[in-house]
Tab-separated table of C-alpha atoms in Angstrom:
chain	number	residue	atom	x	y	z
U	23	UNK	CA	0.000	0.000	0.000
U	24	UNK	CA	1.518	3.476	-0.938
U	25	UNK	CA	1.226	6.273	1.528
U	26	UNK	CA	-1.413	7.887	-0.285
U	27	UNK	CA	-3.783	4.981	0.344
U	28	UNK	CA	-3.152	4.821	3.998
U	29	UNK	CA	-3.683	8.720	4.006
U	30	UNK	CA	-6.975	7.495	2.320
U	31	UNK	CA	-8.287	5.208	5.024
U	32	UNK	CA	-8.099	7.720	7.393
U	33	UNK	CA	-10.617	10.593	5.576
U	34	UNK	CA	-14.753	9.044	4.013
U	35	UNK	CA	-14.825	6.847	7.302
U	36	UNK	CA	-18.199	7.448	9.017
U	37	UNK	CA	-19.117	7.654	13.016
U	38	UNK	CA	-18.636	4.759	15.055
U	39	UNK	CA	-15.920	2.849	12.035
U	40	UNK	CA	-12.607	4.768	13.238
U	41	UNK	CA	-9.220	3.498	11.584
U	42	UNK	CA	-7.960	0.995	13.406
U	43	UNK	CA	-4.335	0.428	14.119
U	44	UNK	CA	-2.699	-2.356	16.388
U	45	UNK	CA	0.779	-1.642	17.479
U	46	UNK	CA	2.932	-4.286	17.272
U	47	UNK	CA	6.499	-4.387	19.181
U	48	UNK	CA	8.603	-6.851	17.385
U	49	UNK	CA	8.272	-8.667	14.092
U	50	UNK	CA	6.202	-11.487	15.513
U	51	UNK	CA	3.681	-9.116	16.985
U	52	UNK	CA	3.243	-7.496	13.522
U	53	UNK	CA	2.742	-11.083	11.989
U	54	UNK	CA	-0.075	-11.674	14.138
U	55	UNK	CA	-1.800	-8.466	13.508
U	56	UNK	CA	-1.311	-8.816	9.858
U	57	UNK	CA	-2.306	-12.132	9.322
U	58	UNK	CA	-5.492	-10.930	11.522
U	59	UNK	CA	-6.506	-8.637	8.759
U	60	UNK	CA	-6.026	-5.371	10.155
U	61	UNK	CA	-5.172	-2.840	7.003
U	62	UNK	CA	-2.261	-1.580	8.475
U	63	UNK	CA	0.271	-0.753	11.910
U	64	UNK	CA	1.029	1.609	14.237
U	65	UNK	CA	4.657	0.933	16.451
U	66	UNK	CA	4.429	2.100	19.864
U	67	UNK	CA	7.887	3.278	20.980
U	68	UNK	CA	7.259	2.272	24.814
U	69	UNK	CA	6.151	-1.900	23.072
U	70	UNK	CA	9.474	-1.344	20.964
U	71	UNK	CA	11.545	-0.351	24.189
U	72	UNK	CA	10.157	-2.778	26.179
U	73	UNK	CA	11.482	-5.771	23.288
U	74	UNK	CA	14.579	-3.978	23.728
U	75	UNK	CA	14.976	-4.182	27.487
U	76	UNK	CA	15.359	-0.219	27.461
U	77	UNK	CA	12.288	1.802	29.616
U	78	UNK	CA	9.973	4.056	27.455
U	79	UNK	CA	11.903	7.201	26.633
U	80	UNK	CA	15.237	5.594	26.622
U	81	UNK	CA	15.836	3.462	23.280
U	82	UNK	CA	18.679	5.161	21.361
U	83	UNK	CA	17.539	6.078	17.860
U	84	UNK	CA	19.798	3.679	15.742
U	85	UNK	CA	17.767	0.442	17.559
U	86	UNK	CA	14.296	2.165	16.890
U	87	UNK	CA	14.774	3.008	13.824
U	88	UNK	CA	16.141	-1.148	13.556
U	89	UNK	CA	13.376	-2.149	15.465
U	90	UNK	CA	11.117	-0.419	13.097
U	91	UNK	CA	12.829	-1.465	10.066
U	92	UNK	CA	11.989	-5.195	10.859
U	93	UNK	CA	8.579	-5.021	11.902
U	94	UNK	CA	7.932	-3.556	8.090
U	95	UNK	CA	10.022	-6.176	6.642
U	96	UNK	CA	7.518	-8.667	8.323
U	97	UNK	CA	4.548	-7.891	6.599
U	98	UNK	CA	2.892	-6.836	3.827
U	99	UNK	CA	0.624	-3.738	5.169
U	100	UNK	CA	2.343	-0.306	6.296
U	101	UNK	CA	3.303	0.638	9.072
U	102	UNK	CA	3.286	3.659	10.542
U	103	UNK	CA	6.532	3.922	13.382
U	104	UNK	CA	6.386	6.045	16.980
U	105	UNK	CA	9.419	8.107	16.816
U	106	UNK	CA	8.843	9.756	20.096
U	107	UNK	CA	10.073	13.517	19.913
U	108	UNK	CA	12.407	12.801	16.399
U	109	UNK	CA	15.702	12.148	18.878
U	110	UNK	CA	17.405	15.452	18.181
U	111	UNK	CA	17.735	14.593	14.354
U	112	UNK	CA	17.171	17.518	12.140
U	113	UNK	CA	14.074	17.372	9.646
U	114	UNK	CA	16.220	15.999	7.027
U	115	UNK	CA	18.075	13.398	8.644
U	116	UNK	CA	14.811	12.219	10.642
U	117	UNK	CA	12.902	11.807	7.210
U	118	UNK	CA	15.323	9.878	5.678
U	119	UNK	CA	16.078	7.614	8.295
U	120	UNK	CA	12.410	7.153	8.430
U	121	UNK	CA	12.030	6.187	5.035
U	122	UNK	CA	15.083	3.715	4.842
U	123	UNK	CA	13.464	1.400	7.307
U	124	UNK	CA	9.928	1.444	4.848
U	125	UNK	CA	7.259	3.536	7.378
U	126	UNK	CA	4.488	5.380	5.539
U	127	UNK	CA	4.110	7.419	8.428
U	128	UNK	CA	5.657	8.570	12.149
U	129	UNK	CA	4.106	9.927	15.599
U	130	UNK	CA	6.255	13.116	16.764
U	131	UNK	CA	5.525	14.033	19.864
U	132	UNK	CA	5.439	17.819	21.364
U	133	UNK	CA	7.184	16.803	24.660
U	134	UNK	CA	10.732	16.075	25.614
U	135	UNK	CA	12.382	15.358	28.788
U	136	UNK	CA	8.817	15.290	30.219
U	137	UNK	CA	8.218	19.490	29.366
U	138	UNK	CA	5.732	20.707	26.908
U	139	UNK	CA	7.649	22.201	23.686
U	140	UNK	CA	6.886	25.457	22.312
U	141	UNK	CA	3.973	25.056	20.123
U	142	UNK	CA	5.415	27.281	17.760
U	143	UNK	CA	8.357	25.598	17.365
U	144	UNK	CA	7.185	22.434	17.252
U	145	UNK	CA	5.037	23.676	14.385
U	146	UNK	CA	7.511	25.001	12.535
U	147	UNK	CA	9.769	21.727	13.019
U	148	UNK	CA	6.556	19.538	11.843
U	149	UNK	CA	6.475	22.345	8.332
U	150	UNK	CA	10.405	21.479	8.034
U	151	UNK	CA	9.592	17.722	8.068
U	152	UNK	CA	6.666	18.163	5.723
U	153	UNK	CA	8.667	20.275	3.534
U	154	UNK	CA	11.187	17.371	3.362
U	155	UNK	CA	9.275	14.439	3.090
U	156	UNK	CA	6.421	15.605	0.547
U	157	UNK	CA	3.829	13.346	0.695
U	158	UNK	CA	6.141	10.493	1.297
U	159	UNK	CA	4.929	10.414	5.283
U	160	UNK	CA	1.728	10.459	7.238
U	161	UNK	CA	3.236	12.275	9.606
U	162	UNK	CA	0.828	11.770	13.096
U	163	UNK	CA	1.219	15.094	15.314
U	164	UNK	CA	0.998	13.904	19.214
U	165	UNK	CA	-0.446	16.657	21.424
U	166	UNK	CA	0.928	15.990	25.062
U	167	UNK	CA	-0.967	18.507	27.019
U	168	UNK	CA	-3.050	15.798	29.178
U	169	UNK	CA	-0.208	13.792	29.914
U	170	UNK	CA	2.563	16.329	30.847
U	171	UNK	CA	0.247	19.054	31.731
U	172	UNK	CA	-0.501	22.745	30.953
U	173	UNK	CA	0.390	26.317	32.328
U	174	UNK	CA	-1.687	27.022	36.140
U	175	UNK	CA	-4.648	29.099	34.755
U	176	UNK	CA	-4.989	27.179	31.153
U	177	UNK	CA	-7.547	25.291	30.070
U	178	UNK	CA	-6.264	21.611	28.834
U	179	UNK	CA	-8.478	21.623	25.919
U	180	UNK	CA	-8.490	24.870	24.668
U	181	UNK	CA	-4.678	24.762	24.343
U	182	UNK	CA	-4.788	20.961	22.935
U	183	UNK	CA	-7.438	23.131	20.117
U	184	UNK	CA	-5.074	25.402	19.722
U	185	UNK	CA	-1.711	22.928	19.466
U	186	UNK	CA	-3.901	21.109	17.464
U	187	UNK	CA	-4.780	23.446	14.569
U	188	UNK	CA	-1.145	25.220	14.439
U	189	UNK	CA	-0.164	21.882	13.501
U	190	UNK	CA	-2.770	21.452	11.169
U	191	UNK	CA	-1.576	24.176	9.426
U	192	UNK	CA	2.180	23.166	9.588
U	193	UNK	CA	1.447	20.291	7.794
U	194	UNK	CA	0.572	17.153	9.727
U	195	UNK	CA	-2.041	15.158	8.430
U	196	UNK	CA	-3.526	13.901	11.865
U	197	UNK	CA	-3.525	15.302	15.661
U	198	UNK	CA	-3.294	12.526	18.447
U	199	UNK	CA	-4.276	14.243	21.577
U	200	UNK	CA	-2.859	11.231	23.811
U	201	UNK	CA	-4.955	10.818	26.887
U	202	UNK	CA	-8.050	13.255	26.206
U	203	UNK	CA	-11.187	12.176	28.117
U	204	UNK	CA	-13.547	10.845	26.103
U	205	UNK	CA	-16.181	13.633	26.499
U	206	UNK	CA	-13.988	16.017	25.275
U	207	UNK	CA	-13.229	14.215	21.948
U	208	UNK	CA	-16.601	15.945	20.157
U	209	UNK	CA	-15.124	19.232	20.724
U	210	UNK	CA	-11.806	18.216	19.608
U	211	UNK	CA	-13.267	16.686	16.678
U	212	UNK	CA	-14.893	19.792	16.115
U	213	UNK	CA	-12.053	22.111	16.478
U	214	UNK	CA	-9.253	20.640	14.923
U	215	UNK	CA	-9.245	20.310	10.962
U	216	UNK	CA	-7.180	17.296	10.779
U	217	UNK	CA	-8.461	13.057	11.427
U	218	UNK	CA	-8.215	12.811	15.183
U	219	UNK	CA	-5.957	9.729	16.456
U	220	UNK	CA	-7.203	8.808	19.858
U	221	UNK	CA	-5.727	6.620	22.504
U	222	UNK	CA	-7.401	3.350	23.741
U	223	UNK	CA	-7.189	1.836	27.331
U	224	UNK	CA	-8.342	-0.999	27.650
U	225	UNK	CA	-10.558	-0.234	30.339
U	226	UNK	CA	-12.203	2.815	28.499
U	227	UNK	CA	-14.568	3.283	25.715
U	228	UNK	CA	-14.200	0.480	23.009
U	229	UNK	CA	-13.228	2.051	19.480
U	230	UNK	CA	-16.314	2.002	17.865
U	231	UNK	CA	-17.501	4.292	21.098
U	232	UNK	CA	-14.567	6.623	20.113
U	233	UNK	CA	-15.042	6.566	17.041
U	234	UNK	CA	-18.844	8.014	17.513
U	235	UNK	CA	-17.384	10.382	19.742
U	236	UNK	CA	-15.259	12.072	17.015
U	237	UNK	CA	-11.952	9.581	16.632
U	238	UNK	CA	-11.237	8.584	13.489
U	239	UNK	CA	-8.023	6.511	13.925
U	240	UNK	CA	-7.409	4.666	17.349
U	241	UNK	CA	-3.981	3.282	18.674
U	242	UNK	CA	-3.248	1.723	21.914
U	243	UNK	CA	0.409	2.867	22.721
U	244	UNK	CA	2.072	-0.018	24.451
U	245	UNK	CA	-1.030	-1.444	25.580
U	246	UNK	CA	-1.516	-4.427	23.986
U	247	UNK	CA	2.230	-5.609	24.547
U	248	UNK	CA	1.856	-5.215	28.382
U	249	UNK	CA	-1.489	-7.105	27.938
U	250	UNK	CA	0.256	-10.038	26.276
U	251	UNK	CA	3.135	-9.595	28.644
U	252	UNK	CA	0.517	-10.229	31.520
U	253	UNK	CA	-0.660	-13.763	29.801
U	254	UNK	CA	3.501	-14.334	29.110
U	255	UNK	CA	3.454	-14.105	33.125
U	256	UNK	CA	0.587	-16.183	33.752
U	257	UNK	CA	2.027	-19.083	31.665
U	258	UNK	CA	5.458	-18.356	33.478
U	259	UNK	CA	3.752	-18.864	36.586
U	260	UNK	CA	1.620	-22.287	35.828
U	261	UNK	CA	5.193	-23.438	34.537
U	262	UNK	CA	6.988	-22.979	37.808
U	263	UNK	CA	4.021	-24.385	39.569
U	264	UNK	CA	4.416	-27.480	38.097
């Protein structure tokens, strides 16, 4: 599938039938996915990490971008890759190392070191990136302000709308406002002129809930690796029971 076509499966999709994208860790993961049926992937750097025996955050750039590289070789559908906040690499250097491992498309987040960026400057980095890469990358713009927080006196969601449509206009073709509560997604929906990407827990709203309430593509960060982690431990334990 060429990027334009998995730009395509995120626009036409109607409420309650939201894009979704499993994110697979390692190359086996991505098998299983695939093979499932699922039109395409979404890498979550803290599953990747976690394969790699680093914590989230902490995976230098050469094994991601590895890691990445062999989870595309795996299958046959794209795969979009988590690239956390880019890892210092200017625009250039961070599109073409994206594109040597295969990715259609990338997560950049507007955090680092656990502080907020500059929403102006991460706008004007995502415009550098989209100047570089054409339409070569989906390039997924992460909104952080519900997970590292916001200014005393600012409203959470009126500065994720406003992140949100800055990098709209920079370029990105998607905002992921990680962590939003769910009853804040119409308004988001509303707001922002871009697909919305929207987190799923797997105690919260199923996707097709989400996607009524304005999501159009759903990913599950490194949720689904921790869940299969947790039935890895239970078979661990029923072995050293025996």
């Amino acid at each position: 599938m060429t990027v334009s076509a998995f730009r395509d499966l995120h626009h036409g999709r109607t409420p309650g039938d939201p894009l979704v994208l499993p994110g697979p860790w390692d190359a086996a993961s991505a098998r299983v996915f695939a093979d499932a049926g699922f039109p395409a992937l979404a890498t979550p750097s803290a599953g990747v990490a976690a394969s790699l025996g680093y914590e989230d955050g902490a995976t230098p750039a050469a094994e991601m971008f590895a890691a990445v590289a062999r989870i595309v070789r795996a299958v046959s559908v794209p795969v979009s890759a988590d690239i956390e906040a880019g890892y210092g690499l200017p625009p250039k250097e961070l599109v073409e190392r994206l594109l040597d491992t295969g990715a259609v498309g990338c997560n950049v987040e507007d955090s680092a070191d656990g502080v907020l960026t500059d929403p102006q400057r991460q706008a004007d980095r995502l415009a550098e990136v989209r100047a570089v890469a054409g339409d070569q990358l989906f390039v997924n713009a992460r909104v952080d302000t519900y997970v590292r927080g916001v200014p005393d006196g600012t409203d959470p969601e009126t500065e994720t709308i406003a992140r949100g449509r800055l990098y709209a206009a920079a370029g990105a073709d998607c905002v992921y406002p990680i962590a939003a509560p769910p009853e804040s997604l119409p308004r988001l929906a509303a707001a922002i002129p871009a697909p919305l990407n929207v987190f799923a827990l797997p105690d919260g709203p199923t996707p097709r809930r989400l996607g009524e309430l304005g999501a159009t593509r759903i990913t599950f960060g490194p949720g689904l690796q921790r869940q299969a982690m947790a039935a890895l431990r239970e078979i661990a334990d029923r072995l050293h029971a025996l």
